[in-house]
Coordinates of C-alpha atoms in Angstrom, one line a residue:
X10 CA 18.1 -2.8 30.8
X11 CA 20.0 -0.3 29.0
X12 CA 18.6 1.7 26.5
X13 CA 19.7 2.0 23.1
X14 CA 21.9 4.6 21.5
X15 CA 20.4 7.0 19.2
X16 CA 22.6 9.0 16.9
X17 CA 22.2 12.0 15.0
X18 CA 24.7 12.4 11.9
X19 CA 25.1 13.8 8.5
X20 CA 27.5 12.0 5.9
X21 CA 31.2 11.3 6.7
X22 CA 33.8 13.8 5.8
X23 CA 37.0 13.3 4.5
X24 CA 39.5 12.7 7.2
X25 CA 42.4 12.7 5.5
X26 CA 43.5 15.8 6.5
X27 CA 40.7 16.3 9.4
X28 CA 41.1 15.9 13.4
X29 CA 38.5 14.5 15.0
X30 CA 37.4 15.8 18.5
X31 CA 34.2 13.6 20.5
X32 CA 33.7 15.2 23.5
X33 CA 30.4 14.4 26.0
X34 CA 27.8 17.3 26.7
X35 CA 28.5 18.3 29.8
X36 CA 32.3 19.5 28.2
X37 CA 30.1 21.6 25.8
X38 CA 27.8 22.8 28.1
X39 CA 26.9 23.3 32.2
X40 CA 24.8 20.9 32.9
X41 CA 26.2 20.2 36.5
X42 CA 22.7 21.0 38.2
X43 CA 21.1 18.4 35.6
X44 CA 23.9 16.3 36.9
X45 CA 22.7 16.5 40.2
X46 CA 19.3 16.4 40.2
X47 CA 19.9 12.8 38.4
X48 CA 22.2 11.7 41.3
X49 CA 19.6 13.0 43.4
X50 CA 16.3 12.2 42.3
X51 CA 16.9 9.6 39.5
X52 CA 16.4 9.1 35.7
X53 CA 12.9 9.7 35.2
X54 CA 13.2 13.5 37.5
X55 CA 16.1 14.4 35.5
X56 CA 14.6 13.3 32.2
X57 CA 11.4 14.8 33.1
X58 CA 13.1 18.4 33.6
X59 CA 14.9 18.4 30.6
X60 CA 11.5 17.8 28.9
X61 CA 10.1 20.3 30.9
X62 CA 12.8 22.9 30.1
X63 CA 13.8 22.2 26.6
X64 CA 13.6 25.4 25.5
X65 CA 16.0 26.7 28.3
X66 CA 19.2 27.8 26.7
X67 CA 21.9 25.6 28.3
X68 CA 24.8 27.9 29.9
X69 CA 28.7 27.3 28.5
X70 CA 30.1 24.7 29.5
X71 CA 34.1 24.2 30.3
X72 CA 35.0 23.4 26.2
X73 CA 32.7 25.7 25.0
X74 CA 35.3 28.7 23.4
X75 CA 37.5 25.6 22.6
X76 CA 34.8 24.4 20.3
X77 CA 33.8 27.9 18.9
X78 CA 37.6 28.5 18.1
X79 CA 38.2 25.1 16.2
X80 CA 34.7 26.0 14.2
X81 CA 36.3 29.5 13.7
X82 CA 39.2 27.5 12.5
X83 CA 37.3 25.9 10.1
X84 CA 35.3 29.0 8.9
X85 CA 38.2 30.6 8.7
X86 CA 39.5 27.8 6.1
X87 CA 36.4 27.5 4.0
X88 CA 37.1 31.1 3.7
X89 CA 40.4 30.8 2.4
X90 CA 39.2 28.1 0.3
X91 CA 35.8 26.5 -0.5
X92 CA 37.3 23.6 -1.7
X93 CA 39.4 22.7 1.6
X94 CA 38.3 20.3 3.9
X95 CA 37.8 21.1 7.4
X96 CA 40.8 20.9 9.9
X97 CA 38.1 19.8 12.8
X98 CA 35.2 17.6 12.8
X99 CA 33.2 17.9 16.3
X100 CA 31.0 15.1 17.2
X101 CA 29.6 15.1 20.4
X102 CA 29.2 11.6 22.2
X103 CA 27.3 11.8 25.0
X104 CA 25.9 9.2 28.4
X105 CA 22.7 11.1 27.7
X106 CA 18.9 10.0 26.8
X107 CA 17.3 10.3 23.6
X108 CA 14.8 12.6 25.5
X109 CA 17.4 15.3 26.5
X110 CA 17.9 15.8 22.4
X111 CA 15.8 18.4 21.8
X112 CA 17.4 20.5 24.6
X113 CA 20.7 19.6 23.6
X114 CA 20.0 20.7 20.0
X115 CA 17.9 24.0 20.7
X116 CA 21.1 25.4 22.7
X117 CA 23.6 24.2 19.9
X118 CA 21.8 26.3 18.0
X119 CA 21.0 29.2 19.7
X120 CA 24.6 29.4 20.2
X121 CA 25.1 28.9 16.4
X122 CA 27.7 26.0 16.5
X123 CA 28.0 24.1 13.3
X124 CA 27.5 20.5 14.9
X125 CA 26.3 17.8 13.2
X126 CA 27.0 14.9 14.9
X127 CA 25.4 13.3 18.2
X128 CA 25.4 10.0 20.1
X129 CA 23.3 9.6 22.9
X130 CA 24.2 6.4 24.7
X131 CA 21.2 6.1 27.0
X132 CA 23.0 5.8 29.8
X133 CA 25.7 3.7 28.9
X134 CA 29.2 4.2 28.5
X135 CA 29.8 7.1 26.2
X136 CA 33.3 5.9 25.1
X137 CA 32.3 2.5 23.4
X138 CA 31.1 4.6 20.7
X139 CA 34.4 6.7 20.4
X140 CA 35.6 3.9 17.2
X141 CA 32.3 4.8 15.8
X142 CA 33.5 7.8 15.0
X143 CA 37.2 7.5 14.7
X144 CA 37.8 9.7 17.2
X145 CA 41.3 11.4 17.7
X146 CA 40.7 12.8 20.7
X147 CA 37.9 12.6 23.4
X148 CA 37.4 15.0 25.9
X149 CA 35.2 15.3 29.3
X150 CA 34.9 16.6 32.7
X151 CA 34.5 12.7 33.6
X152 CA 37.6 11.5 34.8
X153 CA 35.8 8.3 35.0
X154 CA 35.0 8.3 31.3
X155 CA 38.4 9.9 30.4
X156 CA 40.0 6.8 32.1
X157 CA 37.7 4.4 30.1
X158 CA 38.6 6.3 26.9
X159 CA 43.1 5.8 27.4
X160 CA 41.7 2.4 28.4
X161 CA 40.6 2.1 25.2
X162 CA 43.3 3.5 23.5
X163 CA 42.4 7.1 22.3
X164 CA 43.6 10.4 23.2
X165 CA 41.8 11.8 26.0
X166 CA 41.8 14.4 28.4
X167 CA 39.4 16.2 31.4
X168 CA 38.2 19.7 30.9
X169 CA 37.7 22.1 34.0
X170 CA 35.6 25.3 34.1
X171 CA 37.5 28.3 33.2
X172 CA 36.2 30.9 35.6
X173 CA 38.8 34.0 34.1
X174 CA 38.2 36.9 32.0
X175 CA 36.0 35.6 28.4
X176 CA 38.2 34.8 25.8
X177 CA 39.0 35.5 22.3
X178 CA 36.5 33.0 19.9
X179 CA 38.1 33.7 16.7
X180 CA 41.7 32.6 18.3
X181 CA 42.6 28.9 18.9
X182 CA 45.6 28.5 21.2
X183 CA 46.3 24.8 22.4
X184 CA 49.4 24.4 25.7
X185 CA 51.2 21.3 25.7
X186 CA 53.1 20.0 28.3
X187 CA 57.0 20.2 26.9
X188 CA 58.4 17.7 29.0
X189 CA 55.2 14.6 28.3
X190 CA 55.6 16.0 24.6
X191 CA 59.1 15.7 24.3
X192 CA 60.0 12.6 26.2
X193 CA 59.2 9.3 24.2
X194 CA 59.1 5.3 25.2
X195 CA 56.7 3.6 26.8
X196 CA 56.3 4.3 30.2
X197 CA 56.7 8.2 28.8
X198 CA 53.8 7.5 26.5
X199 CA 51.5 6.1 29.5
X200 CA 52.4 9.6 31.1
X201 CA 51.6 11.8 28.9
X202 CA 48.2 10.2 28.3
X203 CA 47.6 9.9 31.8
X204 CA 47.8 13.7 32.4
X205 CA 45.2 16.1 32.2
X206 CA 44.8 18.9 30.0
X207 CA 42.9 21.5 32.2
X208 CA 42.2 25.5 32.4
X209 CA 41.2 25.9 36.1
X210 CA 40.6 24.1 39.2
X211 CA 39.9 20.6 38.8
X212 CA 36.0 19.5 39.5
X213 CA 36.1 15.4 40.5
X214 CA 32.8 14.0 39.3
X215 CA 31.4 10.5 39.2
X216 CA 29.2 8.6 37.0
X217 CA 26.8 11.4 34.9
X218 CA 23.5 11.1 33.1
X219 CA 25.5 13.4 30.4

């Protein structure tokens, strides 16, 4: 039997003039040998360890410096103006157990990422939650899940693990593809969404616990 979501939010912004971006935990942070001992061992092991370690500081995970640009972003335009509403909201919508929380939230703020919003599905299928939260945009190293979201109908894309030189957290540079951006009509449209956005080699994964 499935377990039940539990979600962790503060009161809806004004999305007028906001984009938001869900995206699971393991695109925020490493959690591939958590992802592993699960596949491994099972639920209660892996739930067990993240117990057991919830004061370990999860690692960076592959959309890490894209989050802590768009928060920049969004610093940068309550700087500007107090009165301006935030060009990102990031919600994180996650496969994960309510018991992995505290872990989850300890290393969001050790890190110091303004985050207020969290789904943990309980093992269930992250992306049903993605109209929750009017997502714009969902992204994963799932391709599984990023299937499930296009499925859907929402913007989504994998993430890979960017293994170059660190970079700049107070820029925000985004690459399109010119010729899925540029060409339009239907079987265009299924293209472009059917395309990956990624930053290094691609890592195939299965069904997660995260």
């Amino acid at each position: 039997m499935a377990a039940a979501s539990d979600t962790i939010v503060q009161p809806p912004k004004d999305r007028r003039n906001t984009l938001t971006i869900a995206l699971s935990a393991r695109a925020l942070f490493d959690l591939e040998a958590e992802d592993q001992l699960y596949r491994e061992h099972g639920l209660d092991t892996y739930i067990q360890h993240m117990v057991e370690t919830e004061n370990q500081v999860l690692a960076k995970g592959p959309a890490f410096e894209f989050v802590e640009s768009a928060l920049a972003v969004n610093d940068r335009l309550r700087q500007l103006d107090p009165t301006d509403n935030e060009l990102f909201d990031i919600v994180i919508v996650s496969r994960n157990h309510a018991q992995a929380a505290v872990r989850l939230i300890n290393s969001i703020n050790h890190y110091g990422l303004c985050l207020e919003r969290i789904t943990l599905a309980g093992g269930t299928n992250p992306t049903t939650y993605l109209g929750a939260w009017k997502a714009d945009l969902f992204l994963s190293p799932d391709e599984n899940d990023v299937r499930r979201a296009i499925d859907a109908g929402f913007s989504a894309a994998m993430v890979y693990k960017y293994n170059g030189e660190d970079l700049p957290n107070d820029q925000l540079r985004i690459v399109f593809d010119g010729d899925a951006a540029l060409r339009t009509g239907p079987i265009q449209d299924r293209e472009m969404k059917s395309r990956s956005f990624c930053g290094a080699p691609r890592c195939d994964s299965g069904r997660s616990a995260t």
